[in-house]
Coordinates of C-alpha atoms and ligand atoms in Angstrom, one line a residue:
Chain N
X4 CA 48.9 -16.8 78.0
X5 CA 45.3 -17.3 78.9
X6 CA 43.6 -14.0 78.5
X7 CA 40.6 -14.5 76.1
X8 CA 41.1 -12.7 72.8
X9 CA 37.8 -10.3 73.1
X10 CA 37.9 -8.9 69.5
X11 CA 37.6 -12.3 67.7
X12 CA 34.6 -12.1 65.5
X13 CA 33.3 -15.5 65.5
X14 CA 33.4 -18.1 68.2
X15 CA 36.2 -20.7 68.1
X16 CA 36.5 -21.8 64.1
X17 CA 39.0 -24.7 64.3
X18 CA 42.3 -23.7 63.6
X19 CA 43.3 -25.0 60.0
X20 CA 47.4 -24.8 60.0
X21 CA 47.5 -26.1 56.3
X22 CA 45.1 -23.3 55.1
X23 CA 47.0 -20.9 56.9
X24 CA 50.3 -22.2 55.5
X25 CA 48.9 -21.6 51.9
X26 CA 48.9 -18.0 52.7
X27 CA 52.6 -17.9 53.2
X28 CA 54.5 -18.2 49.8
X29 CA 57.8 -18.9 51.1
X30 CA 56.8 -22.1 53.0
X31 CA 56.4 -23.8 49.5
X32 CA 60.2 -23.6 48.9
X33 CA 63.1 -25.9 49.4
X34 CA 66.3 -25.3 51.1
X35 CA 69.3 -27.6 50.2
X36 CA 66.7 -29.7 48.3
X37 CA 64.7 -30.2 51.5
X38 CA 61.2 -28.6 52.4
X39 CA 61.8 -25.7 54.2
X40 CA 61.2 -26.0 58.1
X41 CA 61.3 -22.5 59.4
X42 CA 61.7 -22.5 63.2
X43 CA 63.1 -19.1 63.6
X44 CA 60.0 -16.8 63.7
X45 CA 61.1 -15.3 66.9
X46 CA 63.8 -13.7 64.9
X47 CA 61.8 -12.6 62.2
X48 CA 58.4 -14.2 61.1
X49 CA 57.5 -15.0 57.4
X50 CA 55.0 -13.0 55.6
X51 CA 51.3 -13.8 54.3
X52 CA 50.6 -13.1 50.9
X53 CA 48.2 -10.5 52.2
X54 CA 51.1 -8.5 53.5
X55 CA 53.1 -8.9 50.3
X56 CA 50.1 -7.9 48.3
X57 CA 49.3 -4.8 50.3
X58 CA 52.9 -3.7 49.8
X59 CA 52.9 -4.3 46.2
X60 CA 49.6 -2.4 45.8
X61 CA 50.7 0.6 48.0
X62 CA 54.2 1.0 45.8
X63 CA 52.3 0.2 42.5
X64 CA 49.1 2.0 42.9
X65 CA 48.9 4.4 45.8
X66 CA 52.3 5.8 46.5
X67 CA 53.3 9.2 47.4
X68 CA 54.9 11.2 50.5
X69 CA 52.3 11.6 53.5
X70 CA 51.3 14.6 55.3
X71 CA 52.4 16.9 52.5
X72 CA 51.2 17.1 49.0
X73 CA 47.6 18.8 48.4
X74 CA 47.0 16.2 45.6
X75 CA 44.9 13.1 45.5
X76 CA 47.7 10.6 45.8
X77 CA 49.2 12.1 48.7
X78 CA 45.9 12.2 50.4
X79 CA 45.2 8.4 49.6
X80 CA 48.7 7.7 50.9
X81 CA 48.4 9.6 54.1
X82 CA 44.9 8.0 54.6
X83 CA 46.5 4.6 54.3
X84 CA 49.3 5.4 56.7
X85 CA 46.9 6.7 59.1
X86 CA 44.5 3.8 58.7
X87 CA 47.4 1.7 59.7
X88 CA 47.7 3.6 62.8
X89 CA 44.1 3.1 63.5
X90 CA 44.5 -0.7 63.1
X91 CA 47.4 -0.9 65.4
X92 CA 45.1 1.1 68.0
X93 CA 42.7 -1.4 67.6
X94 CA 44.9 -4.4 67.9
X95 CA 46.2 -3.3 71.2
X96 CA 43.2 -1.7 72.4
X97 CA 44.8 1.7 73.2
X98 CA 42.4 4.3 74.2
X99 CA 43.5 6.9 71.6
X100 CA 45.1 6.6 68.1
X101 CA 47.3 9.5 69.1
X102 CA 49.2 7.1 71.5
X103 CA 50.4 4.9 68.5
X104 CA 53.8 6.0 67.4
X105 CA 55.5 4.7 64.6
X106 CA 59.2 4.0 64.7
X107 CA 61.6 1.8 62.8
X108 CA 61.5 -1.2 65.1
X109 CA 61.2 -2.0 68.8
X110 CA 64.8 -1.0 69.3
X111 CA 64.3 2.5 67.9
X112 CA 61.2 2.5 70.2
X113 CA 63.1 1.7 73.3
X114 CA 66.0 4.3 72.4
X115 CA 63.1 6.8 71.9
X116 CA 61.9 6.3 75.5
X117 CA 65.2 6.3 76.9
X118 CA 66.3 9.4 75.1
X119 CA 63.1 11.5 75.2
X120 CA 61.5 10.5 78.3
X121 CA 64.8 9.5 80.1
X122 CA 66.6 12.7 79.7
X123 CA 63.5 14.7 80.8
X124 CA 62.7 12.6 83.9
X125 CA 65.8 10.6 84.9
X126 CA 68.1 12.0 87.3
X127 CA 71.5 11.1 89.0
X128 CA 70.7 8.5 91.7
X129 CA 67.2 7.4 90.1
X130 CA 67.0 3.7 89.7
X131 CA 65.9 1.7 86.6
X132 CA 65.0 -1.9 87.1
X133 CA 65.3 -4.4 84.3
X134 CA 65.6 -8.5 84.3
X135 CA 68.4 -10.6 83.7
X136 CA 66.5 -12.1 80.7
X137 CA 66.4 -8.9 78.7
X138 CA 67.3 -8.5 74.9
X139 CA 70.4 -6.2 74.4
X140 CA 67.8 -3.7 73.0
X141 CA 66.3 -3.4 76.6
X142 CA 69.7 -3.4 78.1
X143 CA 72.0 -1.0 76.2
X144 CA 69.7 2.0 75.9
X145 CA 69.6 2.1 79.7
X146 CA 73.2 1.9 80.1
X147 CA 73.6 4.8 77.7
X148 CA 71.0 6.8 79.7
X149 CA 72.8 5.7 83.2
X150 CA 76.1 7.1 81.4
X151 CA 74.3 10.1 80.4
X152 CA 72.5 10.9 83.7
X153 CA 74.1 9.0 86.5
X154 CA 71.1 6.9 87.2
X155 CA 71.4 3.3 88.7
X156 CA 70.6 0.2 86.5
X157 CA 69.3 -2.8 88.7
X158 CA 69.0 -6.3 87.5
X159 CA 66.2 -8.4 88.9
X160 CA 67.4 -12.1 88.9
X161 CA 65.9 -15.1 86.8
X162 CA 65.5 -18.6 88.2
X163 CA 67.1 -21.7 86.7
X164 CA 63.9 -22.7 85.0
X165 CA 63.7 -19.3 83.5
X166 CA 60.8 -17.9 85.7
X167 CA 61.1 -14.7 87.7
X168 CA 60.6 -15.0 91.3
X169 CA 58.3 -11.9 92.3
X170 CA 59.9 -11.6 95.9
X171 CA 63.4 -11.2 94.4
X172 CA 61.9 -8.8 91.7
X173 CA 60.3 -6.9 94.7
X174 CA 63.6 -6.6 96.4
X175 CA 65.2 -4.7 93.4
X176 CA 62.4 -2.1 93.3
X177 CA 62.4 0.6 96.0
X178 CA 61.5 4.3 96.6
X179 CA 64.1 5.5 93.9
X180 CA 62.7 3.3 91.3
X181 CA 61.4 5.4 88.3
X182 CA 61.2 2.8 85.6
X183 CA 60.8 -0.8 85.3
X184 CA 61.7 -2.0 81.9
X185 CA 61.1 -5.7 81.0
X186 CA 60.2 -8.1 78.4
X187 CA 56.6 -9.3 78.0
X188 CA 58.0 -12.6 76.9
X189 CA 61.5 -13.5 76.9
X190 CA 63.1 -14.4 73.3
X191 CA 65.5 -16.9 74.7
X192 CA 63.4 -18.9 77.4
X193 CA 59.8 -18.2 76.1
X194 CA 58.9 -17.2 80.0
X195 CA 55.9 -14.8 80.1
X196 CA 56.8 -12.4 82.8
X197 CA 54.4 -11.7 85.6
X198 CA 53.5 -8.3 84.3
X199 CA 50.4 -7.6 86.4
X200 CA 52.3 -8.1 89.8
X201 CA 55.1 -6.2 88.4
X202 CA 52.9 -3.1 87.3
X203 CA 51.4 -3.0 90.6
X204 CA 55.0 -2.9 92.1
X205 CA 55.9 -0.2 89.5
X206 CA 52.8 2.0 90.4
X207 CA 53.2 1.4 94.2
X208 CA 56.6 3.3 94.1
X209 CA 55.3 5.7 91.3
X210 CA 57.5 4.2 88.8
X211 CA 56.6 3.7 85.2
X212 CA 56.5 0.3 83.4
X213 CA 57.9 -0.3 80.1
X214 CA 57.1 -3.7 78.3
X215 CA 59.4 -5.0 75.5
X216 CA 56.4 -6.7 73.6
X217 CA 58.5 -8.0 70.6
X218 CA 57.6 -11.6 71.6
X219 CA 54.6 -11.0 73.8
X220 CA 52.4 -9.6 71.4
X221 CA 53.3 -12.6 68.8
X222 CA 51.8 -15.2 71.2
X223 CA 48.9 -13.5 72.9
X224 CA 46.0 -10.8 72.4
X225 CA 47.5 -7.4 74.2
X226 CA 45.3 -5.1 75.7
X227 CA 47.4 -2.1 77.0
X228 CA 44.6 -0.8 78.8
X229 CA 44.4 -3.7 81.1
X230 CA 48.2 -4.8 81.0
X231 CA 49.1 -2.0 83.4
X232 CA 52.1 -0.7 81.6
X233 CA 53.1 2.7 80.7
X234 CA 55.1 2.2 77.6
X235 CA 54.6 -0.8 75.1
X236 CA 57.0 -1.4 72.1
X237 CA 57.0 -4.3 69.4
X238 CA 58.6 -4.8 66.0
X239 CA 56.4 -5.1 62.9
X240 CA 58.6 -8.1 61.5
X241 CA 58.1 -10.5 64.3
X242 CA 54.3 -10.2 63.8
X243 CA 54.2 -11.3 60.3
X244 CA 54.6 -7.7 58.9
X245 CA 57.6 -6.0 57.1
X246 CA 60.8 -4.9 58.6
X247 CA 61.5 -1.2 59.3
X248 CA 58.3 -0.6 61.3
X249 CA 57.7 -0.7 64.9
X250 CA 55.5 0.7 67.4
X251 CA 55.7 2.7 70.8
X252 CA 52.4 3.1 72.5
X253 CA 52.5 5.2 75.5
X254 CA 49.6 7.1 77.2
X255 CA 48.8 10.4 75.7
X256 CA 49.9 12.4 78.8
X257 CA 53.3 10.8 78.8
X258 CA 53.8 11.7 75.1
X259 CA 52.7 15.0 75.8
X260 CA 55.1 15.7 78.4
X261 CA 58.0 14.1 76.5
X262 CA 60.3 16.3 74.5
X263 CA 61.1 15.2 70.9
X264 CA 63.4 12.5 70.0
X265 CA 64.6 13.5 66.8
X266 CA 64.5 16.9 65.0
X267 CA 63.2 17.5 61.4
X268 CA 60.2 17.7 59.1
X269 CA 56.8 16.5 60.3
X270 CA 57.4 17.1 63.9
X271 CA 57.2 20.7 63.9
X272 CA 54.3 23.2 64.5
X273 CA 56.5 26.3 63.3
X274 CA 60.0 26.7 62.9
X275 CA 61.8 30.1 63.1
X276 CA 65.6 30.5 63.7
X277 CA 64.6 31.9 67.1
X278 CA 62.1 29.1 68.3
X279 CA 60.7 26.0 67.0
X280 CA 57.4 24.5 68.3
X281 CA 56.7 20.9 68.3
X282 CA 53.5 19.2 66.5
X283 CA 51.4 17.4 69.0
X284 CA 52.1 13.5 69.5
X285 CA 52.4 11.3 67.8
X286 CA 53.8 13.5 64.9
X287 CA 56.3 15.0 67.5
X288 CA 58.2 11.9 67.5
X289 CA 58.1 11.1 63.8
X290 CA 60.5 13.4 62.4
X291 CA 61.3 12.9 58.7
X292 CA 59.6 10.7 55.9
X293 CA 58.3 7.9 57.9
X294 CA 58.2 4.2 57.1
X295 CA 55.0 4.8 55.1
X296 CA 54.8 1.3 53.2
X297 CA 56.0 -0.5 56.1
X298 CA 53.3 1.0 58.3
X299 CA 50.7 0.0 55.6
X300 CA 52.3 -3.6 55.6
X301 CA 52.0 -3.9 59.3
X302 CA 48.4 -2.9 58.9
X303 CA 47.7 -5.7 56.3
X304 CA 49.5 -8.0 58.9
X305 CA 47.0 -7.2 61.8
X306 CA 43.9 -7.3 59.3
X307 CA 45.6 -10.9 58.6
X308 CA 45.8 -11.9 62.1
X309 CA 42.3 -10.4 62.8
X310 CA 40.7 -13.1 60.5
X311 CA 42.2 -15.7 62.7
X312 CA 40.8 -16.8 66.0
X313 CA 43.7 -15.9 68.0
X314 CA 42.7 -18.1 71.0
X315 CA 42.9 -21.2 68.6
X316 CA 46.3 -19.9 67.3
X317 CA 47.6 -19.6 70.8
X318 CA 46.3 -23.2 71.5
X319 CA 48.0 -24.2 68.3
X320 CA 51.2 -23.1 69.2
X321 CA 51.1 -24.4 72.7
X322 CA 50.3 -27.7 71.3
X323 CA 53.6 -27.5 69.2
X324 CA 55.6 -26.4 72.1
X325 CA 54.3 -29.3 74.4
X326 CA 55.1 -31.7 71.5
X327 CA 58.5 -30.3 71.1
X328 CA 59.5 -30.0 74.8
X329 CA 58.3 -33.7 75.2
X330 CA 60.1 -35.1 72.0
X331 CA 63.4 -33.1 72.4
X332 CA 63.8 -34.0 76.2
X333 CA 64.0 -37.7 74.8
X334 CA 67.0 -37.0 72.7
X335 CA 70.1 -38.2 74.8
X336 CA 72.2 -35.4 76.0
X337 CA 69.9 -32.6 75.2
X338 CA 68.9 -30.2 77.9
X339 CA 66.0 -27.8 77.5
X340 CA 66.7 -24.2 78.5
X341 CA 63.7 -22.5 79.7
X342 CA 60.8 -24.5 81.2
X343 CA 58.9 -21.9 83.1
X344 CA 55.3 -22.8 83.6
X345 CA 53.0 -21.0 80.9
X346 CA 55.6 -20.2 78.8
X347 CA 55.3 -19.2 75.2
X348 CA 56.4 -21.4 71.9
X349 CA 60.0 -20.5 72.0
X350 CA 62.5 -23.3 73.1
X351 CA 66.1 -22.9 73.8
X352 CA 68.3 -26.0 74.6
X353 CA 72.0 -27.5 74.5
X354 CA 73.2 -30.6 73.6
X355 CA 76.3 -32.4 74.9
X356 CA 79.2 -32.5 72.7
X357 CA 77.6 -30.5 70.0
X358 CA 78.0 -26.8 69.7
X359 CA 74.7 -24.6 68.7
X360 CA 76.7 -23.4 65.8
X361 CA 77.5 -26.9 64.6
X362 CA 74.0 -27.9 65.1
X363 CA 72.6 -25.3 63.3
X364 CA 74.8 -25.7 60.2
X365 CA 73.8 -29.4 60.1
X366 CA 70.2 -29.0 60.7
X367 CA 70.2 -26.4 57.7
X368 CA 71.3 -29.0 55.5
X369 CA 68.1 -30.8 56.3
X370 CA 66.1 -27.6 55.4
X371 CA 65.4 -26.9 59.3
X372 CA 66.2 -23.3 60.1
X373 CA 67.0 -22.6 63.7
X374 CA 68.7 -20.0 65.6
X375 CA 72.1 -20.6 67.2
X376 CA 73.9 -18.2 69.4
X377 CA 73.4 -15.6 72.2
X378 CA 70.2 -14.3 70.7
X379 CA 71.2 -10.7 71.8
X380 CA 71.2 -11.8 75.5
X381 CA 74.7 -12.2 76.5
X382 CA 74.2 -11.4 80.2
X383 CA 71.6 -14.2 80.3
X384 CA 73.9 -16.6 78.5
X385 CA 76.4 -16.1 81.5
X386 CA 73.8 -16.6 84.1
X387 CA 72.8 -19.6 82.3
X388 CA 76.3 -20.8 82.1
X389 CA 76.4 -21.4 78.5
X390 CA 78.2 -19.4 75.5
X391 CA 75.2 -20.1 73.3
X392 CA 71.9 -22.0 72.9
X393 CA 70.0 -23.4 70.0
X394 CA 66.6 -22.1 69.7
X395 CA 63.6 -23.2 67.8
X396 CA 60.4 -20.9 67.9
X397 CA 57.3 -21.9 66.7
X398 CA 54.7 -19.9 65.0
X399 CA 51.1 -19.9 63.6
X400 CA 52.1 -21.8 60.6
X401 CA 54.3 -24.4 62.0
X402 CA 53.1 -28.2 62.3
X403 CA 53.6 -31.0 64.4
X404 CA 55.4 -32.6 61.4
X405 CA 58.1 -29.7 61.7
X406 CA 58.4 -30.7 65.3
X407 CA 59.2 -34.1 64.2
X408 CA 61.6 -32.9 61.3
X409 CA 63.4 -31.1 64.0
X410 CA 63.8 -34.0 66.2
X411 CA 64.9 -36.2 63.5
X412 CA 67.5 -33.8 62.1
X413 CA 68.9 -33.2 65.5
X414 CA 69.3 -37.0 65.7
X415 CA 71.3 -37.0 62.5
X416 CA 73.2 -34.1 63.6
X417 CA 74.2 -36.2 66.6
X418 CA 75.7 -38.8 64.1
X419 CA 77.4 -36.3 62.3
X420 CA 79.0 -34.4 65.3
X421 CA 79.4 -37.0 68.0
Chain G
X7 CA 64.6 -43.4 64.2
X8 CA 64.9 -43.0 60.5
X9 CA 67.6 -40.4 60.7
X10 CA 70.3 -42.8 59.6
X11 CA 68.6 -43.6 56.3
X12 CA 69.2 -40.3 54.8
X13 CA 72.5 -39.9 53.1
X14 CA 74.8 -37.1 54.4
X15 CA 75.5 -34.3 52.3
X16 CA 79.1 -34.4 50.9
X17 CA 79.5 -30.8 52.1
X18 CA 78.8 -31.6 55.7
X19 CA 81.2 -34.7 55.6
X20 CA 83.7 -32.2 54.2
X21 CA 83.1 -29.7 57.1
X22 CA 83.2 -32.4 59.8
X23 CA 86.0 -34.7 59.0
X24 CA 87.4 -36.9 61.4
X25 CA 90.4 -34.7 62.2
X26 CA 88.1 -31.7 62.8
X27 CA 85.9 -33.6 65.2
X28 CA 88.8 -35.2 67.0
X29 CA 90.5 -31.9 67.4
X30 CA 86.9 -30.2 68.5
X31 CA 86.4 -32.8 70.9
X32 CA 89.8 -33.2 72.4
X33 CA 91.7 -30.0 71.9
X34 CA 95.3 -30.0 72.0
X35 CA 97.4 -27.1 74.1
X36 CA 94.2 -26.3 75.8
X37 CA 95.7 -24.0 78.6
X38 CA 97.8 -20.9 79.3
X39 CA 101.3 -20.9 78.4
X40 CA 103.5 -20.6 81.4
X41 CA 105.5 -17.4 81.3
X42 CA 103.8 -16.2 78.2
X43 CA 105.1 -13.0 76.5
X44 CA 101.8 -12.0 74.9
X45 CA 98.2 -12.9 75.0
X46 CA 95.2 -12.0 72.9
X47 CA 91.7 -12.5 73.1
X48 CA 89.4 -13.0 70.0
X49 CA 85.6 -12.5 69.9
X50 CA 82.8 -13.4 67.4
X51 CA 80.5 -11.1 68.4
X52 CA 77.8 -12.8 66.2
X53 CA 78.0 -15.9 68.3
X54 CA 79.7 -14.9 71.5
X55 CA 82.4 -17.4 70.9
X56 CA 85.7 -16.4 72.3
X57 CA 89.5 -17.8 72.3
X58 CA 92.3 -16.6 74.2
X59 CA 95.5 -17.1 72.7
X60 CA 98.9 -17.2 74.8
X61 CA 102.4 -17.5 73.3
X62 CA 105.9 -17.4 74.5
X63 CA 108.1 -15.7 72.1
X64 CA 111.9 -16.0 72.5
X65 CA 114.1 -12.8 71.8
X66 CA 115.2 -14.6 68.7
X67 CA 111.7 -14.5 67.5
X68 CA 110.9 -18.2 67.9
X69 CA 107.4 -19.3 69.1
X70 CA 108.5 -21.6 72.0
X71 CA 105.0 -22.3 73.3
X72 CA 101.5 -21.3 72.0
X73 CA 98.3 -22.5 73.6
X74 CA 94.6 -21.3 73.8
X75 CA 91.6 -21.5 75.9
X76 CA 88.0 -20.6 75.0
X77 CA 84.6 -21.8 74.3
X78 CA 83.4 -22.1 70.6
X79 CA 82.2 -24.6 68.0
X80 CA 83.8 -27.7 66.6
X81 CA 85.3 -25.6 63.8
X82 CA 86.8 -22.6 65.8
X83 CA 88.2 -25.2 68.7
X84 CA 89.6 -27.5 66.0
X85 CA 91.1 -24.6 64.0
X86 CA 92.7 -23.2 67.4
X87 CA 93.9 -26.8 68.5
X88 CA 95.6 -27.7 65.0
X89 CA 97.1 -24.0 65.1
X90 CA 98.8 -24.3 68.4
X91 CA 100.2 -27.8 67.3
X92 CA 101.6 -26.7 64.0
X93 CA 103.2 -23.5 65.3
X94 CA 105.2 -24.6 68.4
X95 CA 108.7 -24.0 67.9
X96 CA 108.3 -22.1 64.6
X97 CA 109.7 -18.6 63.8
X98 CA 107.2 -15.7 64.2
X99 CA 107.7 -15.1 60.5
X100 CA 106.6 -18.5 59.5
X101 CA 103.5 -18.2 61.9
X102 CA 102.4 -14.8 60.0
X103 CA 102.6 -16.6 56.6
X104 CA 100.8 -19.7 57.8
X105 CA 98.0 -17.5 59.3
X106 CA 97.7 -15.8 56.0
X107 CA 97.6 -19.1 54.3
X108 CA 95.2 -20.6 56.3
X109 CA 92.7 -17.8 55.9
X110 CA 93.1 -17.9 52.1
X111 CA 92.5 -21.6 52.4
X112 CA 89.2 -21.1 54.2
X113 CA 87.9 -18.3 51.7
X114 CA 88.9 -20.5 48.6
X115 CA 91.7 -18.0 47.6
X116 CA 94.2 -20.7 47.8
X117 CA 94.3 -24.4 47.4
X118 CA 96.4 -26.7 49.3
X119 CA 99.5 -26.6 47.4
X120 CA 99.4 -22.9 46.9
X121 CA 99.3 -22.7 50.6
X122 CA 102.1 -24.8 51.1
X123 CA 104.2 -22.8 48.8
X124 CA 103.0 -19.4 50.4
X125 CA 104.5 -20.8 53.5
X126 CA 107.6 -21.5 51.9
X127 CA 107.6 -25.2 52.2
X128 CA 108.5 -25.1 55.7
X129 CA 105.3 -26.8 57.2
X130 CA 103.8 -29.0 54.4
X131 CA 102.4 -31.4 56.9
X132 CA 100.9 -28.8 59.1
X133 CA 99.4 -27.2 56.0
X134 CA 98.0 -30.7 54.8
X135 CA 96.4 -31.1 58.2
X136 CA 95.0 -27.3 58.4
X137 CA 93.6 -27.6 54.8
X138 CA 90.7 -29.7 56.6
X139 CA 89.4 -26.4 57.5
X140 CA 88.8 -25.8 53.9
X141 CA 85.3 -27.3 54.3
X142 CA 84.0 -24.1 55.5
X143 CA 84.1 -22.6 52.0
X144 CA 80.8 -24.1 51.4
X145 CA 79.4 -22.5 54.6
X146 CA 80.3 -18.7 54.3
X147 CA 78.7 -17.8 57.7
X148 CA 81.3 -20.4 59.2
X149 CA 84.4 -19.0 57.7
X150 CA 85.1 -16.8 60.6
X151 CA 84.8 -19.6 63.1
X152 CA 87.7 -21.1 61.3
X153 CA 89.6 -17.9 61.2
X154 CA 89.0 -16.5 64.8
X155 CA 91.8 -18.2 66.6
X156 CA 94.2 -17.0 63.8
X157 CA 92.9 -13.4 64.3
X158 CA 93.6 -13.8 68.1
X159 CA 97.1 -15.3 67.3
X160 CA 98.2 -12.3 65.0
X161 CA 96.7 -9.9 67.6
X162 CA 98.9 -11.8 70.2
X163 CA 102.0 -11.6 68.2
X164 CA 101.3 -8.1 67.4
X165 CA 101.0 -7.2 71.2
X166 CA 97.2 -6.1 70.6
X167 CA 95.2 -7.5 73.5
X168 CA 91.6 -7.8 71.5
X169 CA 90.4 -8.8 68.2
X170 CA 86.9 -9.4 66.7
X171 CA 86.0 -11.0 63.7
X172 CA 83.8 -8.0 62.9
X173 CA 86.4 -5.7 61.3
Ligands
PLP12 C1 62.4 -9.6 73.3 C2 63.0 -8.7 72.3 N1 63.4 -7.6 72.3 C3 63.7 -6.7 71.2 C4 64.0 -7.1 70.1 C5 64.6 -6.1 69.0 O1 63.8 -5.9 67.9 P1 64.2 -5.3 66.8 O2 65.6 -5.7 66.2 O3 63.3 -5.5 65.7 O4 64.2 -3.9 66.9 C6 64.0 -8.4 69.8 C7 64.3 -9.0 68.5 O5 65.1 -9.8 68.4 C8 63.3 -9.4 70.9 O6 63.2 -10.7 70.7

């Protein structure tokens, strides 16, 4: 998490969390008569007014289908949609805007790679390596591919503190490895995976590396050209943008070599009943009317983040995490899950005698929103020996006082439940 | 801490009544029925909770013994525990009626007296106790926690091995 954010325009302006909070209208509301304490941004982040306004303006003023009509409105809508693509390119420092494919989310982006790249390049006996910490969306598409092709899925283990042991990881990689598909940051444990070293392992055996960046891109500046990956995917809604939009980034040659994912309008060059030829990427992978306004909304979220000093944001989130880890650890019977060094601001925990669901219900009555359950990572839960955890995730708009509110609410929950 | 100062919301007090917490912490019949004639697992895919119900039903249709095992929240464990306690020795017919009545209690379709009548007056004490589960009405996402063991019980008695709350 210590990579400098090269694109920040000025030098560190101090991060003013109260000013940032004022940009998020929902943070002013109450839940059950208590101020909202939203600690579930890892599931989906709240939206700043700038994003909400951009969406309203797009529908209210600039809306038409894209890439079709030869009229002014369609041209402006197309320009706004394509401008959003360029914003994403800049945000992840991709070399070429044609490398940015809009999907409906990270899940669809991974399925796209599994279906299009996987069916073309993975054969029986080939190996795909994932880790034990993956979200279901980075497990199940590979199981489907395994069932379709007869390839082998290998699981690199996780250590009790949530970290990844590179020696053990290396043991899962071999000459048959064709793809390594891993989280950039774990949504349950907050672990930042050792991506650079794993990229080297992948490339040493001629394998590709896919990073599930859902949580990674939220917490640090991402440069796909220096990360060493071949595919990077993420969802707009966790990055303060709308739902229904996600990104697949892949190097242009890879996208060129891949067959289409879905067939339909917008992805063709020419269609006859005898033969259809594909449009070049990214259009080849964007069949049908795309999520136009969602893309524009994601562009607005990126504009918003670019007004902030992301190093300062990261420092703020880490300060919240440190405060949370210290205060939570003082609650009797509470055990932190995920304590890997350098981790991101996502903290799972379990509490003696209080099931995560009961905790979340009681916390909710204090206005505190946390996630309880398996976090779409059931295999990881089994390895950790729990059926569920409670998870608090800290975003750029959270405050130290909200961490304290969590701790107070947890102590109160103990009075109710124990 | 100042936590104790804040008054507890009434609906929370209703949800986590003494009897629920007691059964949640010290579940009765948390075991596998010896020589069981049926067994079924219930899953709540939303939270990963699961309970396995085993029962021994006599040829005459009497639930001679019923027990459960599993992992879950206080609500689902308490519900399962009270279920097994209430149904041991009861006819399968009554078990089915009670299961339907408890689900209606949890969703608010029936009040306690109506539930007693729906079971035919055979289990008034049991219904009274199980009515503690109706606190989930104010917590729509928790209704499934209360009904999960009953879904599993029905699958068990119907001879189906698996059930889920997502139907
Ligand atoms: C690490 C990780 N991967 C994948 C996903 C799936 O994202 P989405 O549901 O937006 O497609 C999530 C979101 O929960 C996640 O946290």
